[in-house]
C-alpha positions as CSV (number, residue, x, y, z in Angstrom):
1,X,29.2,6.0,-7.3
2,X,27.2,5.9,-10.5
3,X,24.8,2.8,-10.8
4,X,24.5,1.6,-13.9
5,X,20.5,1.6,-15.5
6,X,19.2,-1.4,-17.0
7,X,18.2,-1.0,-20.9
8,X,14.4,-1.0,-20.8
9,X,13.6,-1.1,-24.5
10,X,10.4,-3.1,-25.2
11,X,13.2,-6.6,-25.8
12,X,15.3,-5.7,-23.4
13,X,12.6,-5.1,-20.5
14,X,11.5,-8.6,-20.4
15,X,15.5,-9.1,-19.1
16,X,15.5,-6.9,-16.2
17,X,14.8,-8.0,-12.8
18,X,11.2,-6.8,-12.7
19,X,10.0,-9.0,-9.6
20,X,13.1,-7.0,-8.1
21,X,12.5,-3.6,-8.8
22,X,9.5,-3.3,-7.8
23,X,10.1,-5.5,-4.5
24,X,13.0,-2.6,-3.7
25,X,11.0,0.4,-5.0
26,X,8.1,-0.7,-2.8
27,X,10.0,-1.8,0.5
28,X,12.3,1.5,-0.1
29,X,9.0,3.5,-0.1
30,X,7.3,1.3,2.7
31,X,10.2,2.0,5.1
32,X,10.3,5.8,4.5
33,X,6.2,6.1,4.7
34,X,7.0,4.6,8.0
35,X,9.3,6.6,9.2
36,X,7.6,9.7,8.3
37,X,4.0,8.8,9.7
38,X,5.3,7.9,12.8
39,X,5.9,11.5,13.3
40,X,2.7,11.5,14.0
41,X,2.0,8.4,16.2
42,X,1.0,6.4,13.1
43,X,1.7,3.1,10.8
44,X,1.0,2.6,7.2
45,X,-2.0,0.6,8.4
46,X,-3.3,2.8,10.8
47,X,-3.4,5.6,8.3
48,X,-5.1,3.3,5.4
49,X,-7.7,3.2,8.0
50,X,-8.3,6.5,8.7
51,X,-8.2,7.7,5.4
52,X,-11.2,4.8,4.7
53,X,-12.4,5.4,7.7
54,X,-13.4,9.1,7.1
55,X,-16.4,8.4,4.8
56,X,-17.7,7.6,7.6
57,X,-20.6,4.4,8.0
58,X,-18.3,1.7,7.1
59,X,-17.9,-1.3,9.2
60,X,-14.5,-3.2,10.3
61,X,-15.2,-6.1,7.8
62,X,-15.8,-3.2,4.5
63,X,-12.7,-1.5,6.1
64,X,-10.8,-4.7,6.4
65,X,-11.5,-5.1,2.7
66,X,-10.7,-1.7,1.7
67,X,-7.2,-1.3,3.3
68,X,-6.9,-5.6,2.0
69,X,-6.1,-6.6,5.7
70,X,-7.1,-10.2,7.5
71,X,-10.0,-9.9,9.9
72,X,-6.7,-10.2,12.7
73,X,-5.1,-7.4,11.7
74,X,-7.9,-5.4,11.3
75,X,-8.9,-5.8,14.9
76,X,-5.2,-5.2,16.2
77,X,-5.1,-2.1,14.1
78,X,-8.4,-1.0,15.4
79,X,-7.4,-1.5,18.7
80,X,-4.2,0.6,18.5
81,X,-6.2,3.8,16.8
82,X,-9.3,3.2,19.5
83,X,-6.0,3.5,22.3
84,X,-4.8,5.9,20.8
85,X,-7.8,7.9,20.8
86,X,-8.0,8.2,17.3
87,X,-11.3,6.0,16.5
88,X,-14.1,5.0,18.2
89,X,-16.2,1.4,17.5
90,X,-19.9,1.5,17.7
91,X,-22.6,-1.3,16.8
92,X,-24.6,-1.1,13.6
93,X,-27.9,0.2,13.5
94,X,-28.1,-2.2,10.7
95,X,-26.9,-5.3,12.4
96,X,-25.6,-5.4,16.1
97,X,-23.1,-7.6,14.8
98,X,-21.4,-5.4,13.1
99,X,-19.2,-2.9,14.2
100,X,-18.8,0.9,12.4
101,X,-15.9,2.8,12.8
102,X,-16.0,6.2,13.0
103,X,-12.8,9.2,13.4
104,X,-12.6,11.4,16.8
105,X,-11.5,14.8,16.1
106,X,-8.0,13.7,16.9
107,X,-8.3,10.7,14.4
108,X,-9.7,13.3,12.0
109,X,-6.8,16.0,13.2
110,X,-3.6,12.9,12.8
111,X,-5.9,12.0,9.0
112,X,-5.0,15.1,7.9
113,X,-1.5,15.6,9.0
114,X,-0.6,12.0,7.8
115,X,-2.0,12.6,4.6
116,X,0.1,16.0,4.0
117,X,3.1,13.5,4.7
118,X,2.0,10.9,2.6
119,X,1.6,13.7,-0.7
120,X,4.9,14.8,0.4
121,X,6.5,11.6,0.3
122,X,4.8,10.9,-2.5
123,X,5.4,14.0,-4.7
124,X,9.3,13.9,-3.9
125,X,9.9,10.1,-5.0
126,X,8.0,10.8,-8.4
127,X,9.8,14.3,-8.5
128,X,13.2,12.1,-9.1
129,X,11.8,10.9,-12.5
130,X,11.1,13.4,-15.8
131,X,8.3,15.0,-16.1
132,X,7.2,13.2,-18.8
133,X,7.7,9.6,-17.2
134,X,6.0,10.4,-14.4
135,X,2.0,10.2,-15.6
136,X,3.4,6.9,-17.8
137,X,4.9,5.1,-14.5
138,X,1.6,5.5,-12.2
139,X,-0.9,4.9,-15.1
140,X,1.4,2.0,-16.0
141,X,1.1,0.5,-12.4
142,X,-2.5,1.2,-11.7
143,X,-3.2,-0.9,-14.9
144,X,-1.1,-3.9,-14.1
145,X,-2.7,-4.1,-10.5
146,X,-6.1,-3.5,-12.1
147,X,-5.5,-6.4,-14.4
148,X,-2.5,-8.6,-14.7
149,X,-1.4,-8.7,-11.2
150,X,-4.7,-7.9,-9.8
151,X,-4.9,-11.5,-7.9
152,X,-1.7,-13.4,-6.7
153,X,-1.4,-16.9,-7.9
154,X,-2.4,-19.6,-5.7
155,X,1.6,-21.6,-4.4
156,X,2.4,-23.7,-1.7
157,X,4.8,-21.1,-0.5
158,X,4.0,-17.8,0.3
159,X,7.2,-15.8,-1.3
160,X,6.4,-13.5,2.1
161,X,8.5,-13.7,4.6
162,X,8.1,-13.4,8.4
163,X,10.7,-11.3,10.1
164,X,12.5,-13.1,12.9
């Protein structure tokens, strides 16, 4: 089956579905991150932790920030890497308030592992494009979320949606 490529000159990419293509690239990408990190007892958010998390000295509110999770999330995320024996939650020196998050040696052990994955996953989706497109696609997106699409717009309706 050959699927036919929309015409990306600079007229013609204002017509294609860009709100689409990148909505499928990045659920696509999502679903197969997933997959692979739960090979090793993982999700997408767990590892966004860990890979924060490794600096070391950063609290649950910086982390929260970091890996751009709610306070909620955060906490149930935190307490399925603490379970899992992967993190461990101590108070701030600073402010008892606080709580810092710090990797075990497992956490540490799964951080690496789910990193190799990630690199591989990563490598082998830009591997399907030229070499020369490559450099132009991830420089390309890194500016539009720096800038243009850097803050959603405020709307009554969230365009996520909630699975059932």
């Amino acid at each position: 089956m050959t699927t036919t490529r929309p015409d990306l000159s600079v007229g013609a990419a204002a017509q294609a579905d860009l709100a689409f293509l990148l909505e499928h690239a990045g659920h696509v990408l999502a679903t197969e991150l997933t997959a692979r990190l739960a090979e090793v007892g993982i999700t997408q958010r767990g590892y966004c932790v860990l890979s924060k998390a490794i600096q070391g000295d950063r609290t649950q509110v910086k982390l929260a920030e970091l890996c751009q999770m709610d306070k909620t999330t955060m906490v149930v995320t935190l307490d399925e890497l603490e379970k899992a024996g992967l993190v461990e939650r101590q108070p701030s020196p600073i402010d008892r308030r606080a709580r810092l998050v710090s990797l075990t040696d497992k956490g540490l052990e799964t951080q690496v592992k789910a990193k190799r994955i990630v690199v591989s996953v990563y490598r082998d989706v830009l591997g399907a494009l030229p070499e020369d497109e490559r450099t132009g696609l991830v420089n390309g997106l890194i500016r539009l979320v720096d800038d243009r699409l850097s803050t959603p717009m405020e709307c009554e309706r969230s365009p996520r949606r909630r699975r059932k």
